[in-house]
Coordinates of C-alpha atoms and ligand atoms in Angstrom, one line a residue:
M1 CA -10.3 -10.5 4.3
T2 CA -9.8 -6.7 4.7
D3 CA -11.9 -4.1 3.0
P4 CA -10.6 -2.6 -0.2
I5 CA -8.2 0.2 0.7
I6 CA -9.2 3.4 -1.0
A7 CA -6.2 5.5 -2.2
L8 CA -7.0 9.0 -1.0
D9 CA -5.0 10.6 -3.8
F10 CA -6.1 14.2 -3.3
P11 CA -4.1 17.4 -3.1
S12 CA -5.8 18.8 0.0
A13 CA -7.6 17.7 3.2
H14 CA -10.6 19.8 1.9
E15 CA -10.9 17.6 -1.2
A16 CA -10.3 14.4 0.6
E17 CA -13.0 15.3 3.2
A18 CA -15.5 16.2 0.5
F19 CA -14.9 12.7 -1.0
L20 CA -15.3 11.1 2.5
S21 CA -18.5 12.9 3.2
R22 CA -20.3 10.7 0.7
F23 CA -19.7 7.7 3.0
Q24 CA -21.4 9.3 6.0
N25 CA -19.9 7.7 9.1
Q26 CA -18.8 4.5 7.5
K27 CA -15.4 3.2 8.7
L28 CA -13.1 2.7 5.7
A29 CA -9.6 1.5 4.9
L30 CA -7.8 4.5 3.5
K31 CA -4.4 5.0 2.0
V32 CA -2.7 8.4 2.5
G33 CA 0.2 8.9 0.1
M34 CA 2.9 11.5 -0.3
E35 CA 0.7 14.1 -2.0
L36 CA -1.8 14.5 0.8
F37 CA 0.7 13.9 3.7
Y38 CA 3.1 16.5 2.5
A39 CA 0.3 19.0 1.9
E40 CA -1.6 18.4 5.2
G41 CA 0.9 16.7 7.6
P42 CA 0.2 14.5 10.6
E43 CA -2.9 16.4 11.8
F44 CA -4.9 15.1 8.9
V45 CA -3.8 11.5 9.6
L46 CA -4.6 11.9 13.3
R47 CA -8.1 13.1 12.3
L48 CA -8.7 10.0 10.1
K49 CA -7.7 7.8 13.0
E50 CA -10.0 9.7 15.4
Q51 CA -12.8 8.9 13.0
G52 CA -12.0 5.2 13.3
H53 CA -10.6 4.5 9.8
F54 CA -7.9 2.0 9.0
V55 CA -5.0 4.1 7.7
F56 CA -2.2 2.9 5.4
L57 CA 0.4 5.6 5.3
D58 CA 2.2 5.1 2.0
L59 CA 5.4 7.1 2.3
K60 CA 7.8 4.5 1.0
L61 CA 10.8 5.4 3.2
H62 CA 14.3 4.8 1.9
D63 CA 17.3 6.2 3.7
I64 CA 20.1 5.1 6.0
P65 CA 18.9 2.7 8.8
N66 CA 19.2 5.2 11.6
T67 CA 17.2 7.9 9.8
V68 CA 14.5 5.4 8.8
E69 CA 14.3 4.0 12.4
R70 CA 13.7 7.4 13.9
A71 CA 11.2 8.4 11.2
M72 CA 9.3 5.2 11.8
T73 CA 9.1 6.0 15.5
S74 CA 7.4 9.3 14.6
L75 CA 5.0 7.6 12.2
A76 CA 4.0 4.9 14.8
R77 CA 3.0 7.6 17.2
L78 CA 0.3 8.6 14.8
G79 CA -1.4 5.3 15.5
V80 CA -1.5 4.3 11.8
D81 CA -2.2 0.7 10.8
L82 CA 0.2 0.1 7.9
V83 CA 3.4 1.8 6.6
N84 CA 6.0 0.9 4.1
V85 CA 9.7 1.2 3.0
H86 CA 11.6 0.4 -0.2
A87 CA 13.2 -3.1 0.1
A88 CA 16.1 -1.6 -2.0
G89 CA 17.2 0.1 1.2
G90 CA 18.4 -3.2 2.4
K91 CA 17.9 -5.7 5.2
K92 CA 19.5 -3.6 7.9
M93 CA 17.3 -0.6 6.9
M94 CA 14.2 -2.8 7.1
E95 CA 15.2 -4.2 10.5
A96 CA 15.8 -0.7 11.7
A97 CA 12.3 0.4 10.4
L98 CA 10.7 -2.4 12.5
R99 CA 12.7 -1.3 15.6
G100 CA 11.6 2.3 15.1
L101 CA 7.9 1.2 14.8
E102 CA 8.2 -0.9 18.0
A103 CA 9.7 2.1 19.9
G104 CA 6.9 4.4 18.7
S105 CA 4.1 2.0 19.6
K106 CA 5.3 1.1 23.1
T107 CA 2.5 3.0 24.8
S108 CA -0.3 1.7 22.5
G109 CA 1.2 -1.8 22.2
M110 CA -0.2 -1.8 18.6
R111 CA 2.8 -1.8 16.2
P112 CA 1.8 -0.7 12.7
K113 CA 2.3 -3.5 10.1
L114 CA 5.3 -2.9 7.9
I115 CA 5.5 -3.9 4.2
A116 CA 8.1 -3.3 1.5
V117 CA 7.9 -2.0 -2.0
T118 CA 10.0 -4.4 -4.2
Q119 CA 10.3 -3.0 -7.7
L120 CA 7.9 -0.2 -8.4
T121 CA 5.2 -1.3 -10.9
S122 CA 6.2 1.7 -13.0
T123 CA 9.7 0.2 -13.5
S124 CA 10.1 -2.0 -16.6
E125 CA 12.4 -5.0 -16.8
A126 CA 14.7 -3.1 -19.3
E127 CA 14.9 -0.1 -17.0
M128 CA 15.7 -2.3 -14.0
Q129 CA 18.5 -4.0 -15.9
Q130 CA 19.9 -1.0 -17.6
E131 CA 19.6 1.6 -14.8
Q132 CA 19.9 -0.4 -11.6
L133 CA 22.3 -2.9 -13.3
I134 CA 20.2 -5.9 -11.9
P135 CA 20.9 -8.5 -14.6
V136 CA 17.9 -10.9 -13.8
P137 CA 14.3 -11.0 -14.9
L138 CA 12.0 -8.6 -13.1
E139 CA 10.0 -11.3 -11.3
E140 CA 13.2 -12.8 -9.9
S141 CA 14.1 -9.4 -8.5
V142 CA 10.7 -9.0 -7.0
L143 CA 10.9 -12.4 -5.4
H144 CA 14.4 -11.8 -4.1
Y145 CA 13.3 -8.5 -2.4
S146 CA 10.2 -10.2 -1.0
K147 CA 12.3 -12.9 0.6
L148 CA 14.7 -10.3 2.0
A149 CA 11.7 -8.4 3.5
E150 CA 10.5 -11.6 5.1
Q151 CA 14.0 -12.3 6.5
A152 CA 14.1 -8.8 8.0
G153 CA 10.8 -9.7 9.8
L154 CA 8.5 -7.5 7.7
D155 CA 4.8 -8.3 7.5
G156 CA 4.6 -8.4 3.7
V157 CA 5.1 -6.5 0.4
V158 CA 3.3 -4.2 -2.0
C159 CA 3.2 -6.0 -5.3
S160 CA 1.3 -6.4 -8.5
S161 CA -1.5 -9.1 -8.2
L162 CA 0.2 -10.8 -11.1
E163 CA 3.2 -11.5 -8.8
A164 CA 1.2 -12.4 -5.7
S165 CA 0.9 -16.1 -6.2
A166 CA 4.6 -16.6 -6.8
I167 CA 5.5 -14.5 -3.7
K168 CA 3.0 -16.5 -1.7
Q169 CA 4.7 -19.8 -2.8
H170 CA 8.1 -18.6 -1.5
T171 CA 7.1 -16.9 1.7
R172 CA 5.4 -17.8 5.0
A173 CA 1.6 -18.3 4.9
D174 CA 0.6 -15.0 6.6
F175 CA 3.0 -12.8 4.5
L176 CA 0.9 -10.0 3.1
C177 CA 0.7 -9.1 -0.6
V178 CA -1.0 -5.7 -0.8
T179 CA -1.8 -5.0 -4.5
P180 CA -2.6 -1.8 -6.4
G181 CA -3.3 -1.8 -10.2
I182 CA -7.0 -2.8 -9.8
R183 CA -9.7 -2.0 -12.3
M184 CA -13.3 -3.0 -12.8
S185 CA -13.3 -4.8 -16.2
A186 CA -15.0 -1.9 -18.0
D187 CA -12.6 0.7 -16.6
S188 CA -9.7 2.4 -18.4
S189 CA -6.3 1.5 -17.1
D190 CA -5.2 5.1 -16.7
D191 CA -1.4 5.0 -16.3
Q192 CA -1.3 1.5 -14.7
K193 CA 0.4 -0.8 -17.2
R194 CA -0.9 -4.2 -15.9
V195 CA -4.3 -4.3 -14.2
V196 CA -6.6 -7.0 -12.8
T197 CA -10.1 -6.9 -11.4
P198 CA -10.8 -7.3 -7.6
R199 CA -11.9 -10.9 -8.2
E200 CA -8.8 -11.8 -10.2
A201 CA -6.7 -10.2 -7.5
R202 CA -8.4 -12.4 -4.9
D203 CA -8.0 -15.5 -7.0
R204 CA -4.3 -14.7 -7.4
K205 CA -4.0 -14.6 -3.6
A206 CA -3.7 -10.9 -2.9
S207 CA -4.1 -10.2 0.8
A208 CA -5.6 -6.7 0.2
I209 CA -6.3 -4.4 -2.7
V210 CA -5.6 -0.7 -3.1
V211 CA -8.0 1.1 -5.4
G212 CA -7.8 4.8 -6.3
R213 CA -9.3 6.3 -9.4
P214 CA -12.0 3.7 -10.1
I215 CA -13.5 4.9 -6.8
T216 CA -12.3 8.4 -6.3
R217 CA -13.1 9.6 -9.9
A218 CA -16.3 7.6 -10.2
E219 CA -19.5 9.5 -10.8
N220 CA -20.9 7.8 -7.7
P221 CA -17.9 6.9 -5.5
K222 CA -20.0 5.1 -2.9
E223 CA -21.6 2.9 -5.5
A224 CA -18.2 2.2 -7.1
Y225 CA -16.8 1.3 -3.7
E226 CA -19.6 -1.1 -3.0
E227 CA -19.1 -2.7 -6.4
V228 CA -15.4 -3.2 -5.8
T229 CA -16.1 -4.6 -2.3
K230 CA -18.7 -7.0 -3.7
E231 CA -16.3 -8.3 -6.4
W232 CA -13.5 -8.6 -3.9
N233 CA -15.6 -10.6 -1.4
K234 CA -17.6 -12.7 -3.9
Ligands
C5P301 O1 -5.8 5.2 -9.1 P1 -5.1 3.9 -8.9 O2 -6.1 2.8 -8.5 O3 -4.2 3.5 -10.0 O4 -4.2 4.1 -7.6 C1 -3.4 3.1 -7.1 C2 -2.6 3.7 -5.9 O5 -1.6 2.7 -5.5 C3 -1.9 5.0 -6.1 O6 -2.0 5.7 -4.9 C4 -0.5 4.6 -6.4 O7 0.4 5.5 -6.0 C5 -0.4 3.3 -5.6 N1 0.7 2.4 -6.0 C6 0.7 1.8 -7.2 N2 1.8 0.9 -7.5 C7 2.7 0.6 -6.6 C8 2.6 1.2 -5.3 C9 1.6 2.1 -5.0 O8 -0.1 2.0 -8.0 N3 3.6 -0.2 -6.9

């Protein structure tokens, strides 16, 4: 089982590095999202890789297949471990993303894993039905996109832990379910609508968990990280 992935949701490299300094030289699994990537660019990601961290670059690409393919080639050259796209971009776009990653990792031979966002966890069933005109229950749409991602050859999906068991039942055994929306029981849920503890996530067959504020905003982030890890591995 992989270590919990810490969401480095900071506005600058300076703040992210101040946070990381609490972990001395520990090798961590880190998620860099749009906020930090757009502020600091590829150099910051390259630095994290030089330091030996596992890096999930969470940029959620969604564009025409050719553009996504070429963008993925650039991202693979950064040597990151995990990247993602929106499944709503379609099967051709997802296949193109994989081709791009393969092209960008020819020299290293280490293709980053590719996962798809199905429905954003911020989207309600009513919004999906009324705004996207998808006339099925939310879970059915999530399952449909998961199967589409699998058919396109992707390694897994980002999903709520509450959906992980159902996705696991309908996809191949090693299909990854990477799940955010994690809280220690005593935590507040912030803006996450549906949350589970690390242990519940594991019981619901999540392959990896992404944890942000419960660690980054904790009084003692290192202790919080250790607690999350302990619960996740228990
Ligand atoms: O602070 P918190 O633990 O809620 O952070 C969760 C992280 O996972 C954030 O970086 C958020 O953008 C990301 N995420 C999410 N739901 C998704 C996809 C990503 O919460 N469906």
